Amino acid sequence: MKAMDQGKLDGFLGALGLDEEPLGMFYTDRKPEKGFSPKPGLLPSAEAEARGAIDWGSLFVDFSCVMGNIWRARRQKTAAYFSREQFGCLGGAFYLGYLKPQLNFIAHYVSSGIPNQLEGEHYLESPAVTKDFFETVDPRSAPAPYCVFKAISRFEPEEQPEVVTFFARGEVLGALNQLATFVTNDFEAVYSPFGAGCSNVVTWPLRYLAQGKLKAVLGGWDPSDRKFFKTDELSFSVPWEMFRRMVERWEESFLTTKTWSIVKKKIARSRKVWGEE
């Protein structure tokens, strides 16, 4: 990655009123030396499911959410990483590109469940609708062994994120929403599609990029992931090119106006309310 001027980045985050650096996501052949990741495990397949050869109990015993690992990495200011062996969750394995097609069991789990066997999450009305969703989101196959999330300033010169994710509350999200249009001239620059937390920070942004669309993705809506967010916090994920434009051009935008300075007072009050100052 071409070195990003730390002063410009700090100025941008300061203007936003954001005290946490966003995380960049990329795929790499190198396993991080430090960071949080799920325990190693054997990733099942649709073929194994068809044979009845999956030990579901052991899979759920070692369950480890992608967003949970990211949450721990955020708090400890380190990396979170995943692989075909360190997937933690069948949903995460699918959304990060390590498992395809998704298992029939998960289509039931996300929706109506299986009578007398599995309580469903009821996020979609039926397994059929869930399978349609899986086919629609259609995750890209992982291009390298490790999917890594870490703070932008920790990227090495040879590394470049594909997606950058902010974690923020309403006022900062409002700024990012407006800024996305400012730097793209796209009046529909922000999408907020259905999906698990990790689909909003990886799968959907990459899907839009593959379609030639420079789109930001607002996420964090999944009730199962809310415990890994601060109260009132959501995710806002942007492709690298949009992030680069934001850092380079924020001084031309509303972030330098009196209107925004008034909003920043609300950001300060919010931090005080949540004991973050």
PDB file of N, CA and C in Angstrom, residues 64-119:
ATOM      1  N   SER A  64     -17.113 -19.477  17.024  1.00  0.00           N
ATOM      2  CA  SER A  64     -16.380 -18.229  17.286  1.00  0.00           C
ATOM      3  C   SER A  64     -16.741 -17.239  16.190  1.00  0.00           C
ATOM      4  N   CYS A  65     -17.507 -16.214  16.536  1.00  0.00           N
ATOM      5  CA  CYS A  65     -18.044 -15.262  15.568  1.00  0.00           C
ATOM      6  C   CYS A  65     -16.949 -14.362  14.985  1.00  0.00           C
ATOM      7  N   VAL A  66     -17.041 -14.102  13.689  1.00  0.00           N
ATOM      8  CA  VAL A  66     -16.116 -13.179  13.042  1.00  0.00           C
ATOM      9  C   VAL A  66     -16.144 -11.819  13.725  1.00  0.00           C
ATOM     10  N   MET A  67     -17.351 -11.307  13.951  1.00  0.00           N
ATOM     11  CA  MET A  67     -17.466  -9.994  14.571  1.00  0.00           C
ATOM     12  C   MET A  67     -16.972 -10.005  16.014  1.00  0.00           C
ATOM     13  N   GLY A  68     -17.087 -11.145  16.677  1.00  0.00           N
ATOM     14  CA  GLY A  68     -16.566 -11.261  18.030  1.00  0.00           C
ATOM     15  C   GLY A  68     -15.056 -11.153  18.062  1.00  0.00           C
ATOM     16  N   ASN A  69     -14.388 -11.799  17.120  1.00  0.00           N
ATOM     17  CA  ASN A  69     -12.931 -11.690  17.036  1.00  0.00           C
ATOM     18  C   ASN A  69     -12.501 -10.276  16.665  1.00  0.00           C
ATOM     19  N   ILE A  70     -13.265  -9.645  15.777  1.00  0.00           N
ATOM     20  CA  ILE A  70     -12.967  -8.252  15.428  1.00  0.00           C
ATOM     21  C   ILE A  70     -13.161  -7.348  16.635  1.00  0.00           C
ATOM     22  N   TRP A  71     -14.195  -7.593  17.417  1.00  0.00           N
ATOM     23  CA  TRP A  71     -14.457  -6.810  18.629  1.00  0.00           C
ATOM     24  C   TRP A  71     -13.277  -6.899  19.593  1.00  0.00           C
ATOM     25  N   ARG A  72     -12.764  -8.125  19.787  1.00  0.00           N
ATOM     26  CA  ARG A  72     -11.625  -8.291  20.689  1.00  0.00           C
ATOM     27  C   ARG A  72     -10.379  -7.609  20.115  1.00  0.00           C
ATOM     28  N   ALA A  73     -10.191  -7.704  18.809  1.00  0.00           N
ATOM     29  CA  ALA A  73      -9.049  -7.042  18.184  1.00  0.00           C
ATOM     30  C   ALA A  73      -9.140  -5.530  18.328  1.00  0.00           C
ATOM     31  N   ARG A  74     -10.338  -4.989  18.190  1.00  0.00           N
ATOM     32  CA  ARG A  74     -10.527  -3.543  18.366  1.00  0.00           C
ATOM     33  C   ARG A  74     -10.139  -3.122  19.785  1.00  0.00           C
ATOM     34  N   ARG A  75     -10.574  -3.880  20.753  1.00  0.00           N
ATOM     35  CA  ARG A  75     -10.320  -3.508  22.151  1.00  0.00           C
ATOM     36  C   ARG A  75      -8.844  -3.630  22.510  1.00  0.00           C
ATOM     37  N   GLN A  76      -8.158  -4.604  21.935  1.00  0.00           N
ATOM     38  CA  GLN A  76      -6.744  -4.830  22.257  1.00  0.00           C
ATOM     39  C   GLN A  76      -5.799  -4.169  21.245  1.00  0.00           C
ATOM     40  N   LYS A  77      -6.385  -3.487  20.241  1.00  0.00           N
ATOM     41  CA  LYS A  77      -5.597  -2.790  19.217  1.00  0.00           C
ATOM     42  C   LYS A  77      -4.611  -3.727  18.531  1.00  0.00           C
ATOM     43  N   THR A  78      -5.159  -4.831  18.043  1.00  0.00           N
ATOM     44  CA  THR A  78      -4.355  -5.806  17.319  1.00  0.00           C
ATOM     45  C   THR A  78      -5.157  -6.292  16.123  1.00  0.00           C
ATOM     46  N   ALA A  79      -4.738  -7.401  15.525  1.00  0.00           N
ATOM     47  CA  ALA A  79      -5.403  -7.913  14.329  1.00  0.00           C
ATOM     48  C   ALA A  79      -6.425  -8.991  14.678  1.00  0.00           C
ATOM     49  N   ALA A  80      -7.352  -9.210  13.758  1.00  0.00           N
ATOM     50  CA  ALA A  80      -8.225 -10.377  13.778  1.00  0.00           C
ATOM     51  C   ALA A  80      -8.019 -11.071  12.440  1.00  0.00           C
ATOM     52  N   TYR A  81      -7.931 -12.399  12.453  1.00  0.00           N
ATOM     53  CA  TYR A  81      -7.679 -13.089  11.191  1.00  0.00           C
ATOM     54  C   TYR A  81      -8.396 -14.442  11.155  1.00  0.00           C
ATOM     55  N   PHE A  82      -8.635 -14.901   9.908  1.00  0.00           N
ATOM     56  CA  PHE A  82      -9.430 -16.092   9.672  1.00  0.00           C
ATOM     57  C   PHE A  82      -8.839 -16.857   8.493  1.00  0.00           C
ATOM     58  N   SER A  83      -9.153 -18.149   8.438  1.00  0.00           N
ATOM     59  CA  SER A  83      -8.671 -18.982   7.343  1.00  0.00           C
ATOM     60  C   SER A  83      -9.633 -20.157   7.168  1.00  0.00           C
ATOM     61  N   ARG A  84      -9.357 -21.013   6.221  1.00  0.00           N
ATOM     62  CA  ARG A  84     -10.186 -22.195   6.009  1.00  0.00           C
ATOM     63  C   ARG A  84     -10.159 -23.106   7.228  1.00  0.00           C
ATOM     64  N   GLU A  85      -9.055 -23.094   7.958  1.00  0.00           N
ATOM     65  CA  GLU A  85      -8.941 -23.909   9.169  1.00  0.00           C
ATOM     66  C   GLU A  85      -9.421 -23.159  10.401  1.00  0.00           C
ATOM     67  N   GLN A  86      -9.291 -21.843  10.406  1.00  0.00           N
ATOM     68  CA  GLN A  86      -9.688 -21.016  11.545  1.00  0.00           C
ATOM     69  C   GLN A  86     -10.895 -20.165  11.143  1.00  0.00           C
ATOM     70  N   PHE A  87     -12.021 -20.833  10.975  1.00  0.00           N
ATOM     71  CA  PHE A  87     -13.225 -20.172  10.472  1.00  0.00           C
ATOM     72  C   PHE A  87     -14.209 -19.817  11.580  1.00  0.00           C
ATOM     73  N   GLY A  88     -14.281 -20.649  12.612  1.00  0.00           N
ATOM     74  CA  GLY A  88     -15.078 -20.323  13.796  1.00  0.00           C
ATOM     75  C   GLY A  88     -16.574 -20.468  13.666  1.00  0.00           C
ATOM     76  N   CYS A  89     -17.112 -20.146  12.511  1.00  0.00           N
ATOM     77  CA  CYS A  89     -18.554 -20.083  12.298  1.00  0.00           C
ATOM     78  C   CYS A  89     -18.835 -20.421  10.838  1.00  0.00           C
ATOM     79  N   LEU A  90     -19.821 -21.265  10.591  1.00  0.00           N
ATOM     80  CA  LEU A  90     -20.125 -21.648   9.210  1.00  0.00           C
ATOM     81  C   LEU A  90     -20.632 -20.462   8.397  1.00  0.00           C
ATOM     82  N   GLY A  91     -21.320 -19.542   9.057  1.00  0.00           N
ATOM     83  CA  GLY A  91     -21.736 -18.326   8.370  1.00  0.00           C
ATOM     84  C   GLY A  91     -20.525 -17.516   7.944  1.00  0.00           C
ATOM     85  N   GLY A  92     -19.597 -17.298   8.878  1.00  0.00           N
ATOM     86  CA  GLY A  92     -18.391 -16.549   8.568  1.00  0.00           C
ATOM     87  C   GLY A  92     -17.562 -17.230   7.498  1.00  0.00           C
ATOM     88  N   ALA A  93     -17.457 -18.560   7.552  1.00  0.00           N
ATOM     89  CA  ALA A  93     -16.702 -19.296   6.540  1.00  0.00           C
ATOM     90  C   ALA A  93     -17.275 -19.047   5.149  1.00  0.00           C
ATOM     91  N   PHE A  94     -18.595 -18.987   5.064  1.00  0.00           N
ATOM     92  CA  PHE A  94     -19.268 -18.724   3.794  1.00  0.00           C
ATOM     93  C   PHE A  94     -19.033 -17.290   3.339  1.00  0.00           C
ATOM     94  N   TYR A  95     -19.290 -16.331   4.216  1.00  0.00           N
ATOM     95  CA  TYR A  95     -19.202 -14.920   3.833  1.00  0.00           C
ATOM     96  C   TYR A  95     -17.774 -14.481   3.516  1.00  0.00           C
ATOM     97  N   LEU A  96     -16.777 -15.114   4.142  1.00  0.00           N
ATOM     98  CA  LEU A  96     -15.385 -14.749   3.887  1.00  0.00           C
ATOM     99  C   LEU A  96     -14.783 -15.521   2.719  1.00  0.00           C
ATOM    100  N   GLY A  97     -15.563 -16.425   2.135  1.00  0.00           N
ATOM    101  CA  GLY A  97     -15.127 -17.092   0.913  1.00  0.00           C
ATOM    102  C   GLY A  97     -14.426 -18.415   1.085  1.00  0.00           C
ATOM    103  N   TYR A  98     -14.605 -19.075   2.228  1.00  0.00           N
ATOM    104  CA  TYR A  98     -13.951 -20.352   2.464  1.00  0.00           C
ATOM    105  C   TYR A  98     -14.883 -21.546   2.298  1.00  0.00           C
ATOM    106  N   LEU A  99     -16.172 -21.332   2.222  1.00  0.00           N
ATOM    107  CA  LEU A  99     -17.152 -22.418   2.146  1.00  0.00           C
ATOM    108  C   LEU A  99     -18.213 -22.078   1.101  1.00  0.00           C
ATOM    109  N   LYS A 100     -18.365 -22.980   0.119  1.00  0.00           N
ATOM    110  CA  LYS A 100     -19.367 -22.746  -0.909  1.00  0.00           C
ATOM    111  C   LYS A 100     -19.674 -24.072  -1.601  1.00  0.00           C
ATOM    112  N   PRO A 101     -20.951 -24.428  -1.744  1.00  0.00           N
ATOM    113  CA  PRO A 101     -22.130 -23.664  -1.321  1.00  0.00           C
ATOM    114  C   PRO A 101     -22.340 -23.742   0.191  1.00  0.00           C
ATOM    115  N   GLN A 102     -23.179 -22.859   0.699  1.00  0.00           N
ATOM    116  CA  GLN A 102     -23.512 -22.900   2.116  1.00  0.00           C
ATOM    117  C   GLN A 102     -24.340 -24.154   2.410  1.00  0.00           C
ATOM    118  N   LEU A 103     -24.248 -24.640   3.630  1.00  0.00           N
ATOM    119  CA  LEU A 103     -24.897 -25.896   3.993  1.00  0.00           C
ATOM    120  C   LEU A 103     -26.407 -25.725   4.162  1.00  0.00           C
ATOM    121  N   ASN A 104     -27.138 -26.786   3.854  1.00  0.00           N
ATOM    122  CA  ASN A 104     -28.588 -26.783   3.997  1.00  0.00           C
ATOM    123  C   ASN A 104     -28.995 -26.550   5.451  1.00  0.00           C
ATOM    124  N   PHE A 105     -28.214 -27.092   6.365  1.00  0.00           N
ATOM    125  CA  PHE A 105     -28.479 -26.919   7.797  1.00  0.00           C
ATOM    126  C   PHE A 105     -28.518 -25.434   8.170  1.00  0.00           C
ATOM    127  N   ILE A 106     -27.615 -24.651   7.612  1.00  0.00           N
ATOM    128  CA  ILE A 106     -27.553 -23.229   7.941  1.00  0.00           C
ATOM    129  C   ILE A 106     -28.742 -22.482   7.345  1.00  0.00           C
ATOM    130  N   ALA A 107     -29.238 -22.934   6.195  1.00  0.00           N
ATOM    131  CA  ALA A 107     -30.441 -22.316   5.620  1.00  0.00           C
ATOM    132  C   ALA A 107     -31.621 -22.474   6.566  1.00  0.00           C
ATOM    133  N   HIS A 108     -31.690 -23.598   7.256  1.00  0.00           N
ATOM    134  CA  HIS A 108     -32.739 -23.811   8.260  1.00  0.00           C
ATOM    135  C   HIS A 108     -32.455 -23.008   9.523  1.00  0.00           C
ATOM    136  N   TYR A 109     -31.186 -22.965   9.912  1.00  0.00           N
ATOM    137  CA  TYR A 109     -30.806 -22.254  11.134  1.00  0.00           C
ATOM    138  C   TYR A 109     -31.124 -20.768  11.045  1.00  0.00           C
ATOM    139  N   VAL A 110     -30.829 -20.140   9.924  1.00  0.00           N
ATOM    140  CA  VAL A 110     -31.064 -18.700   9.751  1.00  0.00           C
ATOM    141  C   VAL A 110     -32.551 -18.387   9.678  1.00  0.00           C
ATOM    142  N   SER A 111     -33.354 -19.362   9.301  1.00  0.00           N
ATOM    143  CA  SER A 111     -34.782 -19.105   9.109  1.00  0.00           C
ATOM    144  C   SER A 111     -35.648 -19.810  10.148  1.00  0.00           C
ATOM    145  N   SER A 112     -36.393 -20.807   9.723  1.00  0.00           N
ATOM    146  CA  SER A 112     -37.445 -21.385  10.566  1.00  0.00           C
ATOM    147  C   SER A 112     -37.022 -22.561  11.419  1.00  0.00           C
ATOM    148  N   GLY A 113     -35.753 -22.984  11.298  1.00  0.00           N
ATOM    149  CA  GLY A 113     -35.285 -24.095  12.102  1.00  0.00           C
ATOM    150  C   GLY A 113     -35.744 -25.443  11.573  1.00  0.00           C
ATOM    151  N   ILE A 114     -35.566 -26.468  12.414  1.00  0.00           N
ATOM    152  CA  ILE A 114     -36.005 -27.827  12.099  1.00  0.00           C
ATOM    153  C   ILE A 114     -36.815 -28.322  13.291  1.00  0.00           C
ATOM    154  N   PRO A 115     -38.105 -28.673  13.106  1.00  0.00           N
ATOM    155  CA  PRO A 115     -38.949 -29.086  14.226  1.00  0.00           C
ATOM    156  C   PRO A 115     -38.305 -30.178  15.078  1.00  0.00           C
ATOM    157  N   ASN A 116     -38.328 -29.970  16.390  1.00  0.00           N
ATOM    158  CA  ASN A 116     -37.824 -30.934  17.381  1.00  0.00           C
ATOM    159  C   ASN A 116     -36.323 -31.202  17.257  1.00  0.00           C
ATOM    160  N   GLN A 117     -35.631 -30.359  16.485  1.00  0.00           N
ATOM    161  CA  GLN A 117     -34.186 -30.563  16.329  1.00  0.00           C
ATOM    162  C   GLN A 117     -33.384 -29.273  16.435  1.00  0.00           C
ATOM    163  N   LEU A 118     -33.880 -28.203  15.811  1.00  0.00           N
ATOM    164  CA  LEU A 118     -33.101 -26.977  15.738  1.00  0.00           C
ATOM    165  C   LEU A 118     -34.011 -25.758  15.823  1.00  0.00           C
ATOM    166  N   GLU A 119     -33.717 -24.867  16.763  1.00  0.00           N
ATOM    167  CA  GLU A 119     -34.451 -23.608  16.851  1.00  0.00           C
ATOM    168  C   GLU A 119     -33.853 -22.615  15.864  1.00  0.00           C
TER     169      GLU A 119
END
